mmCIF file of C-alpha atoms in Angstrom:
data_model
loop_
_atom_site.group_PDB
_atom_site.id
_atom_site.type_symbol
_atom_site.label_atom_id
_atom_site.label_comp_id
_atom_site.label_asym_id
_atom_site.label_seq_id
_atom_site.Cartn_x
_atom_site.Cartn_y
_atom_site.Cartn_z
ATOM 1 C CA MET A 1 100.339 64.700 84.108
ATOM 2 C CA LYS A 2 102.276 65.601 87.022
ATOM 3 C CA TYR A 3 105.419 63.911 85.404
ATOM 4 C CA LEU A 4 104.897 66.083 82.239
ATOM 5 C CA THR A 5 104.645 69.221 84.125
ATOM 6 C CA GLU A 6 107.857 68.446 86.224
ATOM 7 C CA THR A 7 109.675 67.522 83.001
ATOM 8 C CA LEU A 8 108.733 70.706 81.351
ATOM 9 C CA LEU A 9 110.078 72.732 84.366
ATOM 10 C CA VAL A 10 113.335 71.001 84.000
ATOM 11 C CA LEU A 11 113.567 71.866 80.322
ATOM 12 C CA LYS A 12 113.405 75.680 80.832
ATOM 13 C CA MET A 13 115.025 78.168 78.426
ATOM 14 C CA PRO A 14 118.875 78.373 78.778
ATOM 15 C CA LYS A 15 120.758 81.348 79.936
ATOM 16 C CA ILE A 16 124.447 81.205 79.540
ATOM 17 C CA ILE A 17 126.427 83.613 81.658
ATOM 18 C CA LEU A 18 130.219 83.867 81.159
ATOM 19 C CA LYS A 19 132.655 86.136 82.947
ATOM 20 C CA THR A 20 136.114 86.871 81.589
ATOM 21 C CA ILE A 21 138.843 88.999 83.062
ATOM 22 C CA ILE A 22 140.851 90.779 80.575
ATOM 23 C CA ASN A 23 144.182 92.599 81.329
ATOM 24 C CA ALA A 24 143.446 95.528 79.075
ATOM 25 C CA ASP A 25 141.706 98.921 78.956
ATOM 26 C CA ILE A 26 137.878 98.904 78.991
ATOM 27 C CA ASN A 27 137.645 100.951 75.900
ATOM 28 C CA VAL A 28 139.742 98.514 73.816
ATOM 29 C CA VAL A 29 137.670 95.413 75.179
ATOM 30 C CA PHE A 30 134.400 97.177 74.347
ATOM 31 C CA ASP A 31 135.530 98.077 70.693
ATOM 32 C CA LEU A 32 136.886 94.562 70.261
ATOM 33 C CA SER A 33 133.523 93.063 71.614
ATOM 34 C CA ARG A 34 131.584 94.797 68.804
ATOM 35 C CA SER A 35 134.219 94.409 66.072
ATOM 36 C CA ILE A 36 132.710 92.634 62.978
ATOM 37 C CA ASN A 37 136.339 91.759 61.781
ATOM 38 C CA LEU A 38 137.204 90.187 65.146
ATOM 39 C CA HIS A 39 134.140 88.336 65.247
ATOM 40 C CA GLU A 40 135.029 86.715 61.895
ATOM 41 C CA ILE A 41 138.374 85.842 63.272
ATOM 42 C CA SER A 42 137.062 84.325 66.356
ATOM 43 C CA THR A 43 134.524 82.167 64.394
ATOM 44 C CA LYS A 44 136.783 80.632 61.887
ATOM 45 C CA GLN A 45 135.596 77.152 62.883
ATOM 46 C CA THR A 46 132.118 77.976 61.458
ATOM 47 C CA ASN A 47 133.319 80.084 58.602
ATOM 48 C CA GLU A 48 131.329 82.880 59.845
ATOM 49 C CA LYS A 49 131.092 86.014 57.555
ATOM 50 C CA ALA A 50 129.135 89.234 57.732
ATOM 51 C CA ILE A 51 127.013 89.279 54.416
ATOM 52 C CA ALA A 52 124.713 92.202 55.017
ATOM 53 C CA GLY A 53 124.059 95.231 57.124
ATOM 54 C CA THR A 54 127.328 96.336 58.937
ATOM 55 C CA THR A 55 129.842 94.008 57.299
ATOM 56 C CA PHE A 56 133.132 95.434 58.775
ATOM 57 C CA GLY A 57 134.477 97.701 61.583
ATOM 58 C CA LEU A 58 132.461 98.531 64.699
ATOM 59 C CA ILE A 59 128.839 97.967 65.027
ATOM 60 C CA GLU A 60 126.736 100.690 66.607
ATOM 61 C CA LEU A 61 123.418 101.350 68.127
ATOM 62 C CA ASN A 62 120.473 100.515 65.886
ATOM 63 C CA GLN A 63 122.776 98.928 63.346
ATOM 64 C CA SER A 64 122.359 95.384 62.094
ATOM 65 C CA VAL A 65 124.412 92.562 60.675
ATOM 66 C CA THR A 66 123.433 89.393 58.911
ATOM 67 C CA TRP A 67 125.847 86.378 59.562
ATOM 68 C CA LYS A 68 126.231 83.406 57.265
ATOM 69 C CA ALA A 69 127.953 80.379 59.224
ATOM 70 C CA LYS A 70 128.087 76.674 59.021
ATOM 71 C CA HIS A 71 126.792 75.089 62.261
ATOM 72 C CA PHE A 72 126.197 71.243 62.406
ATOM 73 C CA GLY A 73 127.148 70.915 58.861
ATOM 74 C CA ILE A 74 124.430 73.263 57.459
ATOM 75 C CA TYR A 75 124.771 76.874 56.343
ATOM 76 C CA GLN A 76 122.497 79.189 58.251
ATOM 77 C CA LYS A 77 121.916 82.971 58.231
ATOM 78 C CA LEU A 78 121.262 84.970 61.379
ATOM 79 C CA SER A 79 120.498 88.675 61.479
ATOM 80 C CA VAL A 80 121.017 90.612 64.829
ATOM 81 C CA LYS A 81 120.377 94.360 65.717
ATOM 82 C CA ILE A 82 122.274 96.363 68.474
ATOM 83 C CA THR A 83 119.163 97.424 70.503
ATOM 84 C CA ALA A 84 121.037 99.140 73.606
ATOM 85 C CA PHE A 85 124.323 100.737 73.831
ATOM 86 C CA ASN A 86 126.262 102.689 76.424
ATOM 87 C CA SER A 87 129.895 102.977 75.500
ATOM 88 C CA PRO A 88 132.187 101.484 77.019
ATOM 89 C CA THR A 89 130.140 99.497 79.471
ATOM 90 C CA TYR A 90 127.216 97.892 77.862
ATOM 91 C CA PHE A 91 125.531 96.806 74.639
ATOM 92 C CA VAL A 92 122.842 94.372 73.580
ATOM 93 C CA ASP A 93 122.424 92.402 70.322
ATOM 94 C CA LYS A 94 119.155 90.700 69.591
ATOM 95 C CA MET A 95 118.137 88.292 66.915
ATOM 96 C CA THR A 96 115.777 89.714 64.199
ATOM 97 C CA LYS A 97 115.836 86.701 61.880
ATOM 98 C CA GLY A 98 117.234 83.279 62.324
ATOM 99 C CA ILE A 99 116.931 79.736 63.383
ATOM 100 C CA PHE A 100 116.354 80.487 67.113
ATOM 101 C CA LYS A 101 112.870 81.406 68.383
ATOM 102 C CA GLN A 102 114.479 84.373 69.970
ATOM 103 C CA PHE A 103 117.951 85.407 71.500
ATOM 104 C CA ARG A 104 119.176 88.369 73.441
ATOM 105 C CA HIS A 105 123.005 88.949 74.126
ATOM 106 C CA GLU A 106 124.081 91.243 76.667
ATOM 107 C CA HIS A 107 127.544 92.519 76.908
ATOM 108 C CA ILE A 108 128.553 94.093 80.154
ATOM 109 C CA LEU A 109 131.961 95.537 80.993
ATOM 110 C CA GLU A 110 133.251 96.861 84.191
ATOM 111 C CA LYS A 111 136.625 98.369 85.166
ATOM 112 C CA THR A 112 138.586 96.252 87.771
ATOM 113 C CA LYS A 113 142.130 96.214 89.344
ATOM 114 C CA GLU A 114 143.016 93.589 86.826
ATOM 115 C CA GLY A 115 141.659 95.575 83.853
ATOM 116 C CA THR A 116 138.235 94.688 82.454
ATOM 117 C CA LEU A 117 135.526 92.280 83.687
ATOM 118 C CA MET A 118 133.546 91.288 80.653
ATOM 119 C CA THR A 119 130.236 89.478 81.322
ATOM 120 C CA ASP A 120 128.112 87.790 78.626
ATOM 121 C CA ILE A 121 124.429 86.917 79.372
ATOM 122 C CA PHE A 122 123.234 84.961 76.373
ATOM 123 C CA ASP A 123 119.526 84.317 76.729
ATOM 124 C CA TYR A 124 117.948 82.169 73.933
ATOM 125 C CA GLU A 125 115.075 80.097 73.128
ATOM 126 C CA SER A 126 115.286 77.175 70.548
ATOM 127 C CA PRO A 127 112.243 76.651 68.059
ATOM 128 C CA LEU A 128 110.203 73.436 68.256
ATOM 129 C CA GLY A 129 108.861 73.715 71.777
ATOM 130 C CA VAL A 130 109.752 70.656 73.951
ATOM 131 C CA LEU A 131 111.848 69.086 71.208
ATOM 132 C CA GLY A 132 114.101 72.328 71.057
ATOM 133 C CA LYS A 133 114.328 72.316 74.947
ATOM 134 C CA LEU A 134 115.382 68.639 74.817
ATOM 135 C CA THR A 135 117.939 69.563 72.128
ATOM 136 C CA ASP A 136 119.171 72.494 74.336
ATOM 137 C CA LYS A 137 119.944 70.109 77.251
ATOM 138 C CA LEU A 138 121.389 67.366 75.028
ATOM 139 C CA PHE A 139 123.921 69.464 73.253
ATOM 140 C CA LEU A 140 122.938 72.920 72.064
ATOM 141 C CA GLU A 141 123.664 74.801 75.406
ATOM 142 C CA LYS A 142 127.157 73.272 75.616
ATOM 143 C CA TYR A 143 127.699 74.080 71.952
ATOM 144 C CA MET A 144 126.730 77.640 72.472
ATOM 145 C CA THR A 145 128.821 77.979 75.638
ATOM 146 C CA ARG A 146 131.942 76.755 73.939
ATOM 147 C CA PHE A 147 131.148 79.054 70.874
ATOM 148 C CA LEU A 148 130.983 82.078 73.293
ATOM 149 C CA GLU A 149 134.048 81.030 75.158
ATOM 150 C CA LYS A 150 136.245 80.789 72.033
ATOM 151 C CA ARG A 151 134.861 84.289 71.158
ATOM 152 C CA ASN A 152 135.886 85.619 74.436
ATOM 153 C CA LYS A 153 139.336 83.803 74.297
ATOM 154 C CA THR A 154 140.081 85.595 71.006
ATOM 155 C CA ILE A 155 138.963 89.229 72.530
ATOM 156 C CA LYS A 156 141.223 88.413 75.525
ATOM 157 C CA GLU A 157 144.202 87.337 73.325
ATOM 158 C CA PHE A 158 143.884 90.510 71.088
ATOM 159 C CA ALA A 159 143.292 93.000 73.906
ATOM 160 C CA GLU A 160 146.177 91.714 76.034
ATOM 161 C CA SER A 161 148.595 92.074 73.204
ATOM 162 C CA ASP A 162 149.339 94.662 70.461
ATOM 163 C CA LYS A 163 147.148 92.579 68.104
ATOM 164 C CA TRP A 164 144.220 94.851 68.967
ATOM 165 C CA LYS A 165 145.863 97.576 66.902
ATOM 166 C CA LEU A 166 145.445 95.450 63.789
ATOM 167 C CA ILE A 167 141.626 95.503 64.252
ATOM 168 C CA LEU A 168 141.053 98.859 65.849
ATOM 169 C CA LYS A 169 142.802 101.089 63.286
#
């Protein structure tokens, strides 16, 4: 029994924290972070499309979006709602429907000497109890980290060039 308890403690809920320095104005980074259009660009590898709710432009407080994407060879739908919002420094999107048991994604932005520090805190729980926790440790946490890193790389690329003007008209 002691071994099972220790194993369960090791298989705790993942929390992914990413910090990205972006040499751009905080307002531009904030708006790119909540752009439906840029999100679709950053997720080309999963063919992610907004199919309901706010399907283009900038998502705002209390608005929702439903995404359809192909992950692990299977098309899935995921709905999120913006539950907290303080422009240009903070917003939260929270899953309302989808494959995860739950997830909450905090977006925190701070002005720095280099431009903007963007911090993502992605707190999620997989379904299926211990089996879900094992899946997290084996591959899902790494997959989600790479997914968020790709998104952040795209935000940085657009914010640090004139490409942001194509998105934020």
